Short mmCIF file of N, CA, C and O in Angstrom, two decimals:
data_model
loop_
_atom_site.label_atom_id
_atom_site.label_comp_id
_atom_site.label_asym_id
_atom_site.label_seq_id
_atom_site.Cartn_x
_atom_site.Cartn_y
_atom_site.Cartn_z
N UNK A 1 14.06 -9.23 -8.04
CA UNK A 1 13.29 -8.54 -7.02
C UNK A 1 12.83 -7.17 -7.53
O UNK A 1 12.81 -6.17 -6.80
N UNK A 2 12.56 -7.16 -8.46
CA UNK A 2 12.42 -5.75 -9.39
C UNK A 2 11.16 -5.58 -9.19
O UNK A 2 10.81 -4.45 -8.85
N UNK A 3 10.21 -6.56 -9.33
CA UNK A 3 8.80 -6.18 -8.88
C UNK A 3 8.27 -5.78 -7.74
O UNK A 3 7.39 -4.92 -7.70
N UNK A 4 8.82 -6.44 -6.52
CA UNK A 4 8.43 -6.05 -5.09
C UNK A 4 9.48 -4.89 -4.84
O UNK A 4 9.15 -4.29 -3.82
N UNK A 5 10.60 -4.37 -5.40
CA UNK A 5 10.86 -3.08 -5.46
C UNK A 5 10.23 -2.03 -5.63
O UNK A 5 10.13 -1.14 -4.79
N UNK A 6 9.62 -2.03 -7.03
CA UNK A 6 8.87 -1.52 -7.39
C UNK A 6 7.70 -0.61 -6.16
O UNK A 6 7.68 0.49 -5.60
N UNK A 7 6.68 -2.04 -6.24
CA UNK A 7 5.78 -2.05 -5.07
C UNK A 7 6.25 -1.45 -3.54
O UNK A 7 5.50 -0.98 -2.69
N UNK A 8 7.66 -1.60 -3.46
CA UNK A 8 8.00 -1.37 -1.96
C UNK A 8 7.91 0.53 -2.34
O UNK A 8 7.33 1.32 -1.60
N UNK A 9 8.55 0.86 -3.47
CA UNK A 9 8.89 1.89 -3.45
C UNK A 9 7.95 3.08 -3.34
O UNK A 9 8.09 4.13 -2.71
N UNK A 10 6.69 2.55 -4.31
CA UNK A 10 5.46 2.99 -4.14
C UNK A 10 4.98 3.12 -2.81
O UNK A 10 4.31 4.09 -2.45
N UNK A 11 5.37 2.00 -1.91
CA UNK A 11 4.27 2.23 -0.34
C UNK A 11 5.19 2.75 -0.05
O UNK A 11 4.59 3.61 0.59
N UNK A 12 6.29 3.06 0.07
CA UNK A 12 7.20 4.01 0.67
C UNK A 12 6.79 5.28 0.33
O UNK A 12 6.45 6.09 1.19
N UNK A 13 6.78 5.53 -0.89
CA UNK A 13 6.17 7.19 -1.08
C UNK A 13 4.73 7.42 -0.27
O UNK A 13 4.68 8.46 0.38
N UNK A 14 3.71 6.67 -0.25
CA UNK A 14 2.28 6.48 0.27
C UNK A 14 2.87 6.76 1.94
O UNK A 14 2.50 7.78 2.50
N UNK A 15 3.65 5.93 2.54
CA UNK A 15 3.77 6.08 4.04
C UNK A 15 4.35 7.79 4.24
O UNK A 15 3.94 8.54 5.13
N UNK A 16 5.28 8.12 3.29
CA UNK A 16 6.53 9.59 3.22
C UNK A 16 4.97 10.59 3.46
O UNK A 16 4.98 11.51 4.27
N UNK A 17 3.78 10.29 2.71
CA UNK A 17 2.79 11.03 2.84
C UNK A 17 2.08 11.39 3.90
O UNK A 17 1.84 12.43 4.52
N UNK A 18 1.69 9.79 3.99
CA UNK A 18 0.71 9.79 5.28
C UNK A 18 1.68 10.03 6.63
O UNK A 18 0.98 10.35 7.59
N UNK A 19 2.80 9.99 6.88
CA UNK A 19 3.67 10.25 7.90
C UNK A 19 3.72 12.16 7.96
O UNK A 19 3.45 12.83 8.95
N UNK A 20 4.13 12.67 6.65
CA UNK A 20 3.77 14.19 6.70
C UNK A 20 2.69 14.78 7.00
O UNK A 20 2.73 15.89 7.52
N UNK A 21 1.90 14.36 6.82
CA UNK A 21 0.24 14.39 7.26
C UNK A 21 0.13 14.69 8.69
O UNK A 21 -0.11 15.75 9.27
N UNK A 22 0.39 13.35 9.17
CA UNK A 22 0.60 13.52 10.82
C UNK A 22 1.36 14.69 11.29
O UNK A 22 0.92 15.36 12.22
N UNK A 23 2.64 15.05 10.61
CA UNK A 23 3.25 15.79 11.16
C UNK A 23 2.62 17.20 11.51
O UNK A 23 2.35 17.79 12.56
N UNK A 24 2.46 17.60 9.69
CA UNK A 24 1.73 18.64 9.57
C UNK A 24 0.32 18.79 10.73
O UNK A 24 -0.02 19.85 11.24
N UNK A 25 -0.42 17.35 10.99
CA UNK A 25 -1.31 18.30 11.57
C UNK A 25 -1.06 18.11 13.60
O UNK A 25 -1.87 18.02 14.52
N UNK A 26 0.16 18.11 13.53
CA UNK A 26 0.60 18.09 15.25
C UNK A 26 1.35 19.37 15.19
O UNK A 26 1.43 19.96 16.27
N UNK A 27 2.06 20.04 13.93
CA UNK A 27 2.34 21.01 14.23
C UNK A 27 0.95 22.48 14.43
O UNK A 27 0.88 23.47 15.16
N UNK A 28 0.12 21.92 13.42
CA UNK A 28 -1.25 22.84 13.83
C UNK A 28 -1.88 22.88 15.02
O UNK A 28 -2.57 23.78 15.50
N UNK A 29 -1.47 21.50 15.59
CA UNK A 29 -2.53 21.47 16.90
C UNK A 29 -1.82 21.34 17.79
O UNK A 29 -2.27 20.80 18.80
N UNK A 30 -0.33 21.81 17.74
CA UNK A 30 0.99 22.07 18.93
C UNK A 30 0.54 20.80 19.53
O UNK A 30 -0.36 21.18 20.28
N UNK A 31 0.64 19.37 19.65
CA UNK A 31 0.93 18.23 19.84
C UNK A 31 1.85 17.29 19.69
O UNK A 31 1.75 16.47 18.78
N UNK A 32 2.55 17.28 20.30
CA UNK A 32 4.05 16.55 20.49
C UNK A 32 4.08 14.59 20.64
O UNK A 32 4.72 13.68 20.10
N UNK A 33 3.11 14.68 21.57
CA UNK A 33 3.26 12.82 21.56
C UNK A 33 1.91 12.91 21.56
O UNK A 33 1.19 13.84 21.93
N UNK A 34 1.51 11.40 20.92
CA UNK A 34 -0.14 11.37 21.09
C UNK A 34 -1.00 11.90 20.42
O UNK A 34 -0.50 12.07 19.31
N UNK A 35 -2.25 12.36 20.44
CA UNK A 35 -3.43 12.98 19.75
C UNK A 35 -3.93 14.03 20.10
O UNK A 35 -4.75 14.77 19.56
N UNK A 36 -3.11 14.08 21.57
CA UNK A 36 -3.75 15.24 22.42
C UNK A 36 -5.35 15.45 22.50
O UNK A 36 -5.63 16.30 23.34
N UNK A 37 -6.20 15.02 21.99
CA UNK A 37 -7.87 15.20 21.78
C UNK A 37 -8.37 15.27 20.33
O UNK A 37 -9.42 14.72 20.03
N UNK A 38 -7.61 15.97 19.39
CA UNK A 38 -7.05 16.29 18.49
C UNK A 38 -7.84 15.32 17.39
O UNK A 38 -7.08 14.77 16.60
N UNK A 39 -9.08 15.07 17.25
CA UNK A 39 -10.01 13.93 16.16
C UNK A 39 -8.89 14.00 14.83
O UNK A 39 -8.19 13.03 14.55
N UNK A 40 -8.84 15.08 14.18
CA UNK A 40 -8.20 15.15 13.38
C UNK A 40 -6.84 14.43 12.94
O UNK A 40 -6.58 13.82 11.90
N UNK A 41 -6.12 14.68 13.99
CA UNK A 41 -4.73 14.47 14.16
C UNK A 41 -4.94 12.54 14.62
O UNK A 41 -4.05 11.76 14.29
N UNK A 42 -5.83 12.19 15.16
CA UNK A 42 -5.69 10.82 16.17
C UNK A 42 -6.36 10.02 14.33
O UNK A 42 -5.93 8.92 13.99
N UNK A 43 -7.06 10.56 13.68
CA UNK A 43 -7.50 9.77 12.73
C UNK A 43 -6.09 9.66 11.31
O UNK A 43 -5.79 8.78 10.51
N UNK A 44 -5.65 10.81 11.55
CA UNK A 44 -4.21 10.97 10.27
C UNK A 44 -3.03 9.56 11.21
O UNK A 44 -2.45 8.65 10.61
N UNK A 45 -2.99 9.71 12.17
CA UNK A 45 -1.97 8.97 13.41
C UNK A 45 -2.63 7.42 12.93
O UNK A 45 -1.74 6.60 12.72
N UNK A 46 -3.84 6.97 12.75
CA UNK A 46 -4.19 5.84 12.72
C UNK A 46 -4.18 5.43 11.07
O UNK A 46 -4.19 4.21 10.88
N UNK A 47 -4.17 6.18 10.01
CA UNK A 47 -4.03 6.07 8.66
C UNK A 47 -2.73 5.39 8.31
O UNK A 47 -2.60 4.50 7.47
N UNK A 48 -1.64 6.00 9.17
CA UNK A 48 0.00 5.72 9.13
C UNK A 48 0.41 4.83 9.65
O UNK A 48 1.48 4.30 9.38
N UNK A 49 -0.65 4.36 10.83
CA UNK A 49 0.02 3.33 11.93
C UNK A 49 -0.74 1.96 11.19
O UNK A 49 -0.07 0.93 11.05
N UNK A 50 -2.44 2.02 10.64
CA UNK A 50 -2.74 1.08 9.79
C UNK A 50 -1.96 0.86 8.85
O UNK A 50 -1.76 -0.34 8.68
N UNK A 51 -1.34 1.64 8.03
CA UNK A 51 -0.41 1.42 6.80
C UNK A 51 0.71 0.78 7.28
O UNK A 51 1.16 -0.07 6.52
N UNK A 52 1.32 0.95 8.38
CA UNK A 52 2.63 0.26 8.71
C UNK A 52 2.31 -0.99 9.22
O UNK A 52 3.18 -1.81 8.91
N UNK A 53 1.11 -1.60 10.10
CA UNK A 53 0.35 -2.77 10.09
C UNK A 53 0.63 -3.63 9.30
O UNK A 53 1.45 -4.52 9.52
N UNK A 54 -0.37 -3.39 7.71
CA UNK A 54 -0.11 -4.27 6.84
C UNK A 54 0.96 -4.55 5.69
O UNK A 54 1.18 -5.57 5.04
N UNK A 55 1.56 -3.25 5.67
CA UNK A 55 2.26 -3.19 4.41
C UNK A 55 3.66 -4.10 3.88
O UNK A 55 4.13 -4.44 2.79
N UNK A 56 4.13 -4.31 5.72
CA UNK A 56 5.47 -4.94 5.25
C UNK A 56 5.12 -6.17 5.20
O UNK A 56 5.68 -6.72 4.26
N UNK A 57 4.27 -7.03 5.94
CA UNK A 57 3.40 -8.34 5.65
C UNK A 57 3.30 -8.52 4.02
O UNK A 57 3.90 -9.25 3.23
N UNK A 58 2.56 -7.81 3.92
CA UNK A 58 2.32 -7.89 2.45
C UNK A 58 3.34 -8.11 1.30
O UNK A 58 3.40 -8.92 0.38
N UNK A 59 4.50 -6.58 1.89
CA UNK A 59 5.52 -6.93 0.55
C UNK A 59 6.38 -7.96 0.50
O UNK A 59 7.15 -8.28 -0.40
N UNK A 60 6.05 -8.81 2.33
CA UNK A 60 7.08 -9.96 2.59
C UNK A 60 6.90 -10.94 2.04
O UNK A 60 7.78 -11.77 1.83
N UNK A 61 5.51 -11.06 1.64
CA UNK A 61 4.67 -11.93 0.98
C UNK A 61 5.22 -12.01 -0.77
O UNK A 61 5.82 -12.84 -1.45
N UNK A 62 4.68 -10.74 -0.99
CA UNK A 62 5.02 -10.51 -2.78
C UNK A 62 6.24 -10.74 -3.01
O UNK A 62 6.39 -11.07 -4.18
N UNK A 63 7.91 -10.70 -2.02
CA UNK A 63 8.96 -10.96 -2.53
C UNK A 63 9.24 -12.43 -2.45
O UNK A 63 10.07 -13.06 -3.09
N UNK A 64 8.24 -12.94 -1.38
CA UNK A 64 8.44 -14.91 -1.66
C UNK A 64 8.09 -14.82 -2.77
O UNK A 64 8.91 -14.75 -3.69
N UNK A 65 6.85 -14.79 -2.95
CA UNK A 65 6.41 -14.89 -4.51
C UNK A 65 7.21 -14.68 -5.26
O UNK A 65 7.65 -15.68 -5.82
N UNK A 66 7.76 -13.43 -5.64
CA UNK A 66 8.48 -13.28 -6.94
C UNK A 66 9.63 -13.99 -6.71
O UNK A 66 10.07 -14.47 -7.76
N UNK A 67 10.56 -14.36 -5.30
CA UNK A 67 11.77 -15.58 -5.56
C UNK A 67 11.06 -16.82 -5.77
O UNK A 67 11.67 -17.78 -6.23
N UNK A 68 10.07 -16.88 -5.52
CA UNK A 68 9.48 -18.24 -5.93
C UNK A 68 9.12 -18.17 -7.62
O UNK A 68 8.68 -19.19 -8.14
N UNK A 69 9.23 -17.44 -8.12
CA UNK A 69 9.19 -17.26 -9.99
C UNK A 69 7.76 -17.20 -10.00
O UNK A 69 7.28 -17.65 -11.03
N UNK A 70 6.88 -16.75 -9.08
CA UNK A 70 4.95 -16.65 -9.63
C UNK A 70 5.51 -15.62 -10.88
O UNK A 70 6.47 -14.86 -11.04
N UNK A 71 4.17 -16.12 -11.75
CA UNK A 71 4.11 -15.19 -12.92
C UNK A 71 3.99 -13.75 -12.58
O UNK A 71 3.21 -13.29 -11.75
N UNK A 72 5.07 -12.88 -13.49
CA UNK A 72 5.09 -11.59 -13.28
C UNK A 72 3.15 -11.06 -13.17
O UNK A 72 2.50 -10.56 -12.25
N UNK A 73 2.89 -11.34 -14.13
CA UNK A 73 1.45 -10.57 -14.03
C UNK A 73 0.91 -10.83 -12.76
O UNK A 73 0.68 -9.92 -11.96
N UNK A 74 0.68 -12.08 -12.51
CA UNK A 74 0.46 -12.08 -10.59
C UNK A 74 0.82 -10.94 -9.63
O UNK A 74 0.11 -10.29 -8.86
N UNK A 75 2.18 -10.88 -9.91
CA UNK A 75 2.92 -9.67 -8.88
C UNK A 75 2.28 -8.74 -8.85
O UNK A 75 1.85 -8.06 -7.91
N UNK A 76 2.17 -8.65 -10.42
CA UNK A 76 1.90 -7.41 -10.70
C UNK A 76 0.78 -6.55 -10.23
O UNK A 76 0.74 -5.33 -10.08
N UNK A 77 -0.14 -7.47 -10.04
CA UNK A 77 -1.64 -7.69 -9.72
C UNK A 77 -1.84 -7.32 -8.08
O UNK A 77 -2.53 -6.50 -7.48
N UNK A 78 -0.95 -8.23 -7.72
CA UNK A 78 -0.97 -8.16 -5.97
C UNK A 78 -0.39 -6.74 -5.62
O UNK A 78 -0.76 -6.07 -4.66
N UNK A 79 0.72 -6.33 -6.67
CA UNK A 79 1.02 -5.29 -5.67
C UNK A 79 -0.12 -4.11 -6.24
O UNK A 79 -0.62 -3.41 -5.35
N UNK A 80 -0.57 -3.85 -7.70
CA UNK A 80 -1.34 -2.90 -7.86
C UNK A 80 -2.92 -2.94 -6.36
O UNK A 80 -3.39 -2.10 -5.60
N UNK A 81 -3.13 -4.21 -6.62
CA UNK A 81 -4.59 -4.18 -5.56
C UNK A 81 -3.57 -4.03 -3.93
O UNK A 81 -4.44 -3.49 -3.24
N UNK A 82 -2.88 -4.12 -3.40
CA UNK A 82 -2.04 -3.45 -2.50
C UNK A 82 -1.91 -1.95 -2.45
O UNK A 82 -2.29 -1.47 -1.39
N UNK A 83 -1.53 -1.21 -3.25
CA UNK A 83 -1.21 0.08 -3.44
C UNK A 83 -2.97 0.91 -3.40
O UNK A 83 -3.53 1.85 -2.84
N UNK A 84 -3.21 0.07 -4.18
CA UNK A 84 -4.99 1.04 -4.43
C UNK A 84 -5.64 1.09 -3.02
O UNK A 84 -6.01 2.17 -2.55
N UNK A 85 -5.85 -0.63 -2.03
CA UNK A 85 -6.19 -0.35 -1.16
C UNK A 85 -5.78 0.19 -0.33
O UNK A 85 -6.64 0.83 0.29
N UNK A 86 -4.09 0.33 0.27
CA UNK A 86 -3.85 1.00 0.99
C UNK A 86 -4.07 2.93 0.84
O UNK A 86 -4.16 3.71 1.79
N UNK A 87 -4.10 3.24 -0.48
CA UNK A 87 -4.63 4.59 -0.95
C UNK A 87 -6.01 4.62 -0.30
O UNK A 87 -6.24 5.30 0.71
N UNK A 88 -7.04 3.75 -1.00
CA UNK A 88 -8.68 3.80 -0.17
C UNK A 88 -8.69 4.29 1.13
O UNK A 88 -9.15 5.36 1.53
N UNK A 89 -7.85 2.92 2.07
CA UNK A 89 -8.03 2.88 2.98
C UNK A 89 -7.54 4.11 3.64
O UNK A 89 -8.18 4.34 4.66
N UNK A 90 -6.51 5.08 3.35
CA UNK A 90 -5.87 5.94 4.00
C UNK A 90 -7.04 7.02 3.58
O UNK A 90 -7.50 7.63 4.54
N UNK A 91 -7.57 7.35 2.35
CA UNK A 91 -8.58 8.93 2.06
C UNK A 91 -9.79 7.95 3.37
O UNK A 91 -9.98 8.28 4.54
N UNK A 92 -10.25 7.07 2.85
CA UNK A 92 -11.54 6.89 3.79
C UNK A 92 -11.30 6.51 5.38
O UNK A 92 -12.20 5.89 5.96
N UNK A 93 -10.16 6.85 6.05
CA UNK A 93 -10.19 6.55 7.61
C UNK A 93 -9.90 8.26 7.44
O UNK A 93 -10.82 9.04 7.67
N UNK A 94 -8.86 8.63 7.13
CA UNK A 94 -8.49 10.42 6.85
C UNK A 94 -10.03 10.82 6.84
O UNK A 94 -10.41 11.63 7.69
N UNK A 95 -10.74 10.40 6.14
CA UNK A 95 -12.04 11.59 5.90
C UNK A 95 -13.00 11.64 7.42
O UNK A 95 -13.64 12.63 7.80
N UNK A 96 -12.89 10.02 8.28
CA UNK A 96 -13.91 10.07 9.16
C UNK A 96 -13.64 8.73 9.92
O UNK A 96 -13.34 7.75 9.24
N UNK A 97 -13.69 8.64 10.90
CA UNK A 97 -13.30 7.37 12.15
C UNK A 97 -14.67 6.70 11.95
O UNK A 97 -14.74 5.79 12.77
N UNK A 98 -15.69 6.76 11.26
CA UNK A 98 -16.59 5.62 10.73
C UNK A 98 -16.54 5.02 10.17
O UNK A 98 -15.42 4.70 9.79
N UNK A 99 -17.57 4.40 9.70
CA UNK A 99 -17.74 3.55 8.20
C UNK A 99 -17.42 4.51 7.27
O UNK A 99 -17.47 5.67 7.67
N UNK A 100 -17.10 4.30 6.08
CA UNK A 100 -16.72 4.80 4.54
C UNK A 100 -16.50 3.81 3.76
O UNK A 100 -16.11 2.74 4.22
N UNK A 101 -16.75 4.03 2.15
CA UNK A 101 -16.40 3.43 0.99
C UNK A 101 -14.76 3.21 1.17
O UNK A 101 -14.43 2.12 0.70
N UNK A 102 -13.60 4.00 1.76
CA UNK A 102 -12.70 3.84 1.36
C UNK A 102 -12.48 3.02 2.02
O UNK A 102 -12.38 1.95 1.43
N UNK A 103 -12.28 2.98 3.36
CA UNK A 103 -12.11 2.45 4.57
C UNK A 103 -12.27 1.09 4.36
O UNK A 103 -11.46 0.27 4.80
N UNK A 104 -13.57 0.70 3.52
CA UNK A 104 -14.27 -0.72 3.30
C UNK A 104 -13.63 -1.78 2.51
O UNK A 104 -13.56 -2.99 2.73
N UNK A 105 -13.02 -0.84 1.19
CA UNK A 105 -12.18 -0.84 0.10
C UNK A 105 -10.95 -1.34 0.14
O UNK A 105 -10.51 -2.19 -0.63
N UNK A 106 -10.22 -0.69 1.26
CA UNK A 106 -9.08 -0.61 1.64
C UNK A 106 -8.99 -1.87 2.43
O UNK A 106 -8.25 -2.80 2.10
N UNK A 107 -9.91 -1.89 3.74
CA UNK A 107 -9.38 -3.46 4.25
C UNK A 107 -10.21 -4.52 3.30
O UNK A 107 -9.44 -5.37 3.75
N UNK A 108 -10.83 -5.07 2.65
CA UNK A 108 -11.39 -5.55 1.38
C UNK A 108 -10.04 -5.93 0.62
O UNK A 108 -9.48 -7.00 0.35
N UNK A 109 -9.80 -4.73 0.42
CA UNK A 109 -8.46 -5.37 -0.91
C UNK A 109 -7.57 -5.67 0.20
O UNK A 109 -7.47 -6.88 0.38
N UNK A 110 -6.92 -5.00 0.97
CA UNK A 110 -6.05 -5.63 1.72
C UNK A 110 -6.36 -7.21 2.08
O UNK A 110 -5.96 -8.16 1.40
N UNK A 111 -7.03 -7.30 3.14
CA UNK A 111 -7.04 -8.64 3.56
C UNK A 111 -7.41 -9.34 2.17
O UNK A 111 -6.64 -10.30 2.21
N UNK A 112 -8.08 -9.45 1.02
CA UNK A 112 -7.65 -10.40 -0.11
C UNK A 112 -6.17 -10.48 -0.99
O UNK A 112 -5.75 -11.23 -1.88
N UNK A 113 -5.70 -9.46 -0.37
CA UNK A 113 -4.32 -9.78 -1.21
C UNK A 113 -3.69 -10.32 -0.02
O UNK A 113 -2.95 -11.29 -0.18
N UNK A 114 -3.81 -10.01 0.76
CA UNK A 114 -2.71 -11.13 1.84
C UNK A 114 -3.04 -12.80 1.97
O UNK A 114 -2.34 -13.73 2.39
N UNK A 115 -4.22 -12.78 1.50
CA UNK A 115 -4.96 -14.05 1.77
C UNK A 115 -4.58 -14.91 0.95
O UNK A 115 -4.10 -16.01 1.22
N UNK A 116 -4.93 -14.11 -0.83
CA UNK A 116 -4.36 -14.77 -1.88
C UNK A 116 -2.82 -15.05 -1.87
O UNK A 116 -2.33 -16.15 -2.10
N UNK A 117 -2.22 -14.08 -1.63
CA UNK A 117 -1.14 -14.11 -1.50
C UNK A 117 -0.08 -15.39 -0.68
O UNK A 117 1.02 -15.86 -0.96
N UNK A 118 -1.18 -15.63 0.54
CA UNK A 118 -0.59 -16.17 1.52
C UNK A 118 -0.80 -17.45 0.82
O UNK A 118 0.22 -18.05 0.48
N UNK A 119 -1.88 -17.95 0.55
CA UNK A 119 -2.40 -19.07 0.14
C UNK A 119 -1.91 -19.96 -1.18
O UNK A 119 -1.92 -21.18 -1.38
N UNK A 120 -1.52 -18.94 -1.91
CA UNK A 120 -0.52 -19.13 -3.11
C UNK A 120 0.94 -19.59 -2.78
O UNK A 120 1.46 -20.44 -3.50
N UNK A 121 1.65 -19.04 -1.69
CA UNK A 121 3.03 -19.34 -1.33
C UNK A 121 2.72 -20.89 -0.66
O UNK A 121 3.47 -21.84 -0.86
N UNK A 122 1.48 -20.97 0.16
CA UNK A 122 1.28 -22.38 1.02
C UNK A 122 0.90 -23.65 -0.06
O UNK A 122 1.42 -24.74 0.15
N UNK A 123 0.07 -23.49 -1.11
CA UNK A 123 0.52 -24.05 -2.27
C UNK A 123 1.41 -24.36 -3.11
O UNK A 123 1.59 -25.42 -3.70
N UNK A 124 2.22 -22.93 -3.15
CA UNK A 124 3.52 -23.69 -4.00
C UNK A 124 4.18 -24.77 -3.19
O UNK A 124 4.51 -25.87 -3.64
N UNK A 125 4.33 -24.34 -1.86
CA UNK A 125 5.41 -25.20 -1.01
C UNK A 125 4.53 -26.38 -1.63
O UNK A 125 4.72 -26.67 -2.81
N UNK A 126 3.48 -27.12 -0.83
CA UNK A 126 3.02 -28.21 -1.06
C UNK A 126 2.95 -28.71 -2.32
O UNK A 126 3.08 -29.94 -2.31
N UNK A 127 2.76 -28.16 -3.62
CA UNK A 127 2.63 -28.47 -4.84
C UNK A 127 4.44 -29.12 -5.10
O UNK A 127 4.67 -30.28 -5.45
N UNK A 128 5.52 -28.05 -4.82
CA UNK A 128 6.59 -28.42 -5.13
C UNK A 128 7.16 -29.67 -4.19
O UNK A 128 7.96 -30.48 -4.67
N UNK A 129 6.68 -29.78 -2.74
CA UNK A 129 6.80 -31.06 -1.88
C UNK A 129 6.36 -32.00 -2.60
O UNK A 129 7.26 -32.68 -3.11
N UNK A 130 5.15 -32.36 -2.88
CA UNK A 130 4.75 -33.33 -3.70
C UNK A 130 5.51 -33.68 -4.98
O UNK A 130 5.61 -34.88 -5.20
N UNK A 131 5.91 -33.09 -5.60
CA UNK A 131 6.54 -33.57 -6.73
C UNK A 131 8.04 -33.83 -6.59
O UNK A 131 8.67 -34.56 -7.35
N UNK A 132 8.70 -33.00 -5.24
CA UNK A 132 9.87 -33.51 -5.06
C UNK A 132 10.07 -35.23 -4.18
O UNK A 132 10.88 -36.14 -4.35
N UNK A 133 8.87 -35.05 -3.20
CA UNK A 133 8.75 -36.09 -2.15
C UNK A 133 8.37 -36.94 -2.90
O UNK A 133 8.12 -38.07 -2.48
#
């Protein structure tokens, strides 16, 4: 499990961020629960709460995989395009509650690594059914 360690440890530092973020900017805008009105603060609040969305999905995903023996470079792959998009996705929702490159980036790579991801574990099962059945 050394690889989805890895990966976990990384989105753990990424969330330690985007969670300080929030903090920092509720202590600027004396806001205790909520957004208070606060654009700023309600867009950092949704960077952290998107990140906690997908992330544990994901690494729940990458540690079947790796007990399932997928080739390390796979992992490796899934968790790097994991880490990058969730980075995108957090500068480009942080910069603006619109459209953005990052924003685009971010769910882009996300939803293809969960997809691949997912789709790969629903294959092995069936690939290894078949040859056991």
């Amino acid at each position: 499990m050394h690889v989805t360690g890895f990966y976990a440890a990384l989105c753990a530092l990424i969330a330690l961020v985007l969670a300080l973020r929030v903090s920092l900017q509720r202590r600027t805008s004396q806001v205790g629960v909520g957004h208070g009105g606060d654009a700023r603060l309600e867009l950092r609040m949704r960077a952290f709460g998107n990140f906690a969305e997908y992330v544990p999905l994901a690494l729940i995903l990458l540690l079947a995989l790796e007990l399932d023996h997928t080739r390390i470079w796979l992992l490796h792959l899934f968790g790097i395009v994991l880490v990058l998009a969730r980075i995108a996705h957090a500068i480009g929702i942080s910069a603006t509650g619109g459209v953005s490159a990052g924003r685009f980036l971010g769910v882009l790579g996300t939803w293809a690594v969960l997809l691949v991801m997912a789709l790969l574990l629903i294959w092995q099962h069936v690939a290894a059914w078949l040859i056991v059945g």
